[in-house]
Amino acid sequence: MTVLDRRLAAMLTLIVLGGCTQPVPAPPGVHAAEANSILARSSPSNGASVAGPVRRIDLDFNPPARLGEVTVNGPDGMMPMMVSAVGEVAHYELPLSSDLGPGAYRVDWKASIAGAPSQGSFAFTVR
């Protein structure tokens, strides 16, 4: 068996073994990217198309987290949001300084649990 034959055999073994594993499905209503996130739910939700205007962003964390930073990126640029976390809590209601009108938006967030940082983002459209 040549070196090339051994490499091909090793690659085929990896491909076959990789095909034997089943990915863990995300819970119903949760996108795969969200499945490993501490952000359990958002409103508007990731991928949603909602009637406007949007006046607030709701974030639910599991486990509860200390929210440190939130920015909303949209047609008018980036809007940082004021966050006043009093500790690690499960639910945040973040009123917007101005209503979100029609367009595509991305919300980026940073939080921590027992000092360990976590971050993520989600996107939605206002029609």
PDB file of C-alpha atoms in Angstrom:
ATOM      1  CA  MET A   1       0.000   0.000   0.000  1.00  0.00           C
ATOM      2  CA  THR A   2       1.486   3.338  -1.011  1.00  0.00           C
ATOM      3  CA  VAL A   3       1.459   6.496   1.093  1.00  0.00           C
ATOM      4  CA  LEU A   4      -1.259   7.910  -1.170  1.00  0.00           C
ATOM      5  CA  ASP A   5      -3.368   4.762  -0.725  1.00  0.00           C
ATOM      6  CA  ARG A   6      -3.042   5.001   3.086  1.00  0.00           C
ATOM      7  CA  ARG A   7      -4.069   8.687   3.044  1.00  0.00           C
ATOM      8  CA  LEU A   8      -7.084   7.911   0.864  1.00  0.00           C
ATOM      9  CA  ALA A   9      -8.064   5.039   3.143  1.00  0.00           C
ATOM     10  CA  ALA A  10      -7.764   7.293   6.209  1.00  0.00           C
ATOM     11  CA  MET A  11      -9.884  10.013   4.567  1.00  0.00           C
ATOM     12  CA  LEU A  12     -12.551   7.481   3.583  1.00  0.00           C
ATOM     13  CA  THR A  13     -12.613   6.126   7.135  1.00  0.00           C
ATOM     14  CA  LEU A  14     -13.164   9.630   8.499  1.00  0.00           C
ATOM     15  CA  ILE A  15     -15.920  10.297   5.980  1.00  0.00           C
ATOM     16  CA  VAL A  16     -17.675   7.003   6.765  1.00  0.00           C
ATOM     17  CA  LEU A  17     -17.343   7.436  10.535  1.00  0.00           C
ATOM     18  CA  GLY A  18     -18.464  11.058  10.296  1.00  0.00           C
ATOM     19  CA  GLY A  19     -21.565   9.927   8.442  1.00  0.00           C
ATOM     20  CA  CYS A  20     -22.475   7.557  11.281  1.00  0.00           C
ATOM     21  CA  THR A  21     -23.006  10.302  13.820  1.00  0.00           C
ATOM     22  CA  GLN A  22     -26.333  12.062  14.062  1.00  0.00           C
ATOM     23  CA  PRO A  23     -26.396  15.766  14.918  1.00  0.00           C
ATOM     24  CA  VAL A  24     -28.500  16.630  17.936  1.00  0.00           C
ATOM     25  CA  PRO A  25     -31.573  18.397  16.599  1.00  0.00           C
ATOM     26  CA  ALA A  26     -32.548  21.800  17.940  1.00  0.00           C
ATOM     27  CA  PRO A  27     -35.799  21.988  19.896  1.00  0.00           C
ATOM     28  CA  PRO A  28     -38.879  22.897  17.815  1.00  0.00           C
ATOM     29  CA  GLY A  29     -38.950  26.587  16.923  1.00  0.00           C
ATOM     30  CA  VAL A  30     -35.226  27.062  17.629  1.00  0.00           C
ATOM     31  CA  HIS A  31     -32.675  27.593  14.865  1.00  0.00           C
ATOM     32  CA  ALA A  32     -29.616  25.326  15.065  1.00  0.00           C
ATOM     33  CA  ALA A  33     -27.320  28.316  15.717  1.00  0.00           C
ATOM     34  CA  GLU A  34     -29.434  29.218  18.761  1.00  0.00           C
ATOM     35  CA  ALA A  35     -29.437  25.684  20.202  1.00  0.00           C
ATOM     36  CA  ASN A  36     -26.075  26.167  21.953  1.00  0.00           C
ATOM     37  CA  SER A  37     -26.745  29.748  23.041  1.00  0.00           C
ATOM     38  CA  ILE A  38     -27.724  30.982  26.486  1.00  0.00           C
ATOM     39  CA  LEU A  39     -30.294  33.179  24.711  1.00  0.00           C
ATOM     40  CA  ALA A  40     -33.378  30.972  25.007  1.00  0.00           C
ATOM     41  CA  ARG A  41     -35.838  33.357  23.309  1.00  0.00           C
ATOM     42  CA  SER A  42     -36.023  36.819  21.831  1.00  0.00           C
ATOM     43  CA  SER A  43     -38.809  39.081  20.692  1.00  0.00           C
ATOM     44  CA  PRO A  44     -38.715  39.721  17.822  1.00  0.00           C
ATOM     45  CA  SER A  45     -37.395  36.220  17.267  1.00  0.00           C
ATOM     46  CA  ASN A  46     -34.500  35.238  15.026  1.00  0.00           C
ATOM     47  CA  GLY A  47     -35.578  35.195  11.381  1.00  0.00           C
ATOM     48  CA  ALA A  48     -38.983  36.764  12.094  1.00  0.00           C
ATOM     49  CA  SER A  49     -40.763  39.216   9.849  1.00  0.00           C
ATOM     50  CA  VAL A  50     -42.893  41.443  12.070  1.00  0.00           C
ATOM     51  CA  ALA A  51     -45.310  44.313  11.536  1.00  0.00           C
ATOM     52  CA  GLY A  52     -43.792  47.570  12.719  1.00  0.00           C
ATOM     53  CA  PRO A  53     -43.013  49.621  14.484  1.00  0.00           C
ATOM     54  CA  VAL A  54     -40.931  47.673  17.027  1.00  0.00           C
ATOM     55  CA  ARG A  55     -40.736  49.564  20.315  1.00  0.00           C
ATOM     56  CA  ARG A  56     -38.689  47.170  22.463  1.00  0.00           C
ATOM     57  CA  ILE A  57     -36.466  44.093  22.383  1.00  0.00           C
ATOM     58  CA  ASP A  58     -37.135  41.235  24.832  1.00  0.00           C
ATOM     59  CA  LEU A  59     -34.388  38.751  25.708  1.00  0.00           C
ATOM     60  CA  ASP A  60     -34.826  35.570  27.771  1.00  0.00           C
ATOM     61  CA  PHE A  61     -31.682  33.826  28.994  1.00  0.00           C
ATOM     62  CA  ASN A  62     -31.313  30.260  30.255  1.00  0.00           C
ATOM     63  CA  PRO A  63     -29.567  30.136  32.608  1.00  0.00           C
ATOM     64  CA  PRO A  64     -30.114  33.688  33.877  1.00  0.00           C
ATOM     65  CA  ALA A  65     -27.343  36.050  32.784  1.00  0.00           C
ATOM     66  CA  ARG A  66     -25.973  39.507  33.451  1.00  0.00           C
ATOM     67  CA  LEU A  67     -26.553  41.474  30.243  1.00  0.00           C
ATOM     68  CA  GLY A  68     -23.676  43.824  29.513  1.00  0.00           C
ATOM     69  CA  GLU A  69     -24.109  45.228  26.017  1.00  0.00           C
ATOM     70  CA  VAL A  70     -26.729  45.307  23.258  1.00  0.00           C
ATOM     71  CA  THR A  71     -26.533  46.996  19.864  1.00  0.00           C
ATOM     72  CA  VAL A  72     -29.136  47.101  17.115  1.00  0.00           C
ATOM     73  CA  ASN A  73     -27.846  47.401  13.544  1.00  0.00           C
ATOM     74  CA  GLY A  74     -30.323  48.466  10.885  1.00  0.00           C
ATOM     75  CA  PRO A  75     -31.024  50.731   7.920  1.00  0.00           C
ATOM     76  CA  ASP A  76     -30.069  53.831   9.944  1.00  0.00           C
ATOM     77  CA  GLY A  77     -26.790  52.375  11.244  1.00  0.00           C
ATOM     78  CA  MET A  78     -25.881  51.078  14.689  1.00  0.00           C
ATOM     79  CA  MET A  79     -27.909  51.966  17.779  1.00  0.00           C
ATOM     80  CA  PRO A  80     -26.270  51.061  21.107  1.00  0.00           C
ATOM     81  CA  MET A  81     -28.772  50.379  23.883  1.00  0.00           C
ATOM     82  CA  MET A  82     -28.491  51.324  27.530  1.00  0.00           C
ATOM     83  CA  VAL A  83     -28.380  48.232  29.733  1.00  0.00           C
ATOM     84  CA  SER A  84     -28.745  48.394  33.511  1.00  0.00           C
ATOM     85  CA  ALA A  85     -28.279  44.859  34.758  1.00  0.00           C
ATOM     86  CA  VAL A  86     -28.808  44.405  38.497  1.00  0.00           C
ATOM     87  CA  GLY A  87     -27.442  40.874  38.467  1.00  0.00           C
ATOM     88  CA  GLU A  88     -28.061  37.651  36.610  1.00  0.00           C
ATOM     89  CA  VAL A  89     -31.696  37.604  35.540  1.00  0.00           C
ATOM     90  CA  ALA A  90     -33.659  35.529  33.045  1.00  0.00           C
ATOM     91  CA  HIS A  91     -35.766  38.231  31.324  1.00  0.00           C
ATOM     92  CA  TYR A  92     -34.848  41.649  29.939  1.00  0.00           C
ATOM     93  CA  GLU A  93     -37.262  44.164  28.392  1.00  0.00           C
ATOM     94  CA  LEU A  94     -35.230  46.776  26.527  1.00  0.00           C
ATOM     95  CA  PRO A  95     -37.210  49.812  25.346  1.00  0.00           C
ATOM     96  CA  LEU A  96     -35.821  51.394  22.185  1.00  0.00           C
ATOM     97  CA  SER A  97     -34.908  55.079  22.105  1.00  0.00           C
ATOM     98  CA  SER A  98     -36.721  55.274  18.748  1.00  0.00           C
ATOM     99  CA  ASP A  99     -39.140  52.852  17.121  1.00  0.00           C
ATOM    100  CA  LEU A 100     -37.731  50.493  14.500  1.00  0.00           C
ATOM    101  CA  GLY A 101     -39.401  51.079  11.140  1.00  0.00           C
ATOM    102  CA  PRO A 102     -39.320  48.953   7.992  1.00  0.00           C
ATOM    103  CA  GLY A 103     -36.029  47.222   7.221  1.00  0.00           C
ATOM    104  CA  ALA A 104     -33.655  44.440   8.214  1.00  0.00           C
ATOM    105  CA  TYR A 105     -32.126  44.490  11.713  1.00  0.00           C
ATOM    106  CA  ARG A 106     -29.459  42.554  13.608  1.00  0.00           C
ATOM    107  CA  VAL A 107     -29.227  42.569  17.403  1.00  0.00           C
ATOM    108  CA  ASP A 108     -25.814  41.805  18.926  1.00  0.00           C
ATOM    109  CA  TRP A 109     -25.609  41.062  22.642  1.00  0.00           C
ATOM    110  CA  LYS A 110     -22.961  40.315  25.244  1.00  0.00           C
ATOM    111  CA  ALA A 111     -23.710  38.794  28.628  1.00  0.00           C
ATOM    112  CA  SER A 112     -22.006  36.816  31.370  1.00  0.00           C
ATOM    113  CA  ILE A 113     -22.841  33.969  33.717  1.00  0.00           C
ATOM    114  CA  ALA A 114     -20.795  33.818  36.907  1.00  0.00           C
ATOM    115  CA  GLY A 115     -18.223  36.014  35.153  1.00  0.00           C
ATOM    116  CA  ALA A 116     -17.922  33.761  32.083  1.00  0.00           C
ATOM    117  CA  PRO A 117     -18.591  35.790  28.906  1.00  0.00           C
ATOM    118  CA  SER A 118     -21.123  34.825  26.273  1.00  0.00           C
ATOM    119  CA  GLN A 119     -22.303  36.628  23.172  1.00  0.00           C
ATOM    120  CA  GLY A 120     -24.559  36.184  20.199  1.00  0.00           C
ATOM    121  CA  SER A 121     -26.796  37.841  17.678  1.00  0.00           C
ATOM    122  CA  PHE A 122     -30.105  37.416  15.926  1.00  0.00           C
ATOM    123  CA  ALA A 123     -31.787  39.088  12.979  1.00  0.00           C
ATOM    124  CA  PHE A 124     -35.336  40.039  12.043  1.00  0.00           C
ATOM    125  CA  THR A 125     -37.197  42.170   9.529  1.00  0.00           C
ATOM    126  CA  VAL A 126     -39.766  44.888  10.179  1.00  0.00           C
ATOM    127  CA  ARG A 127     -42.306  45.282   7.380  1.00  0.00           C
TER     128      ARG A 127
END
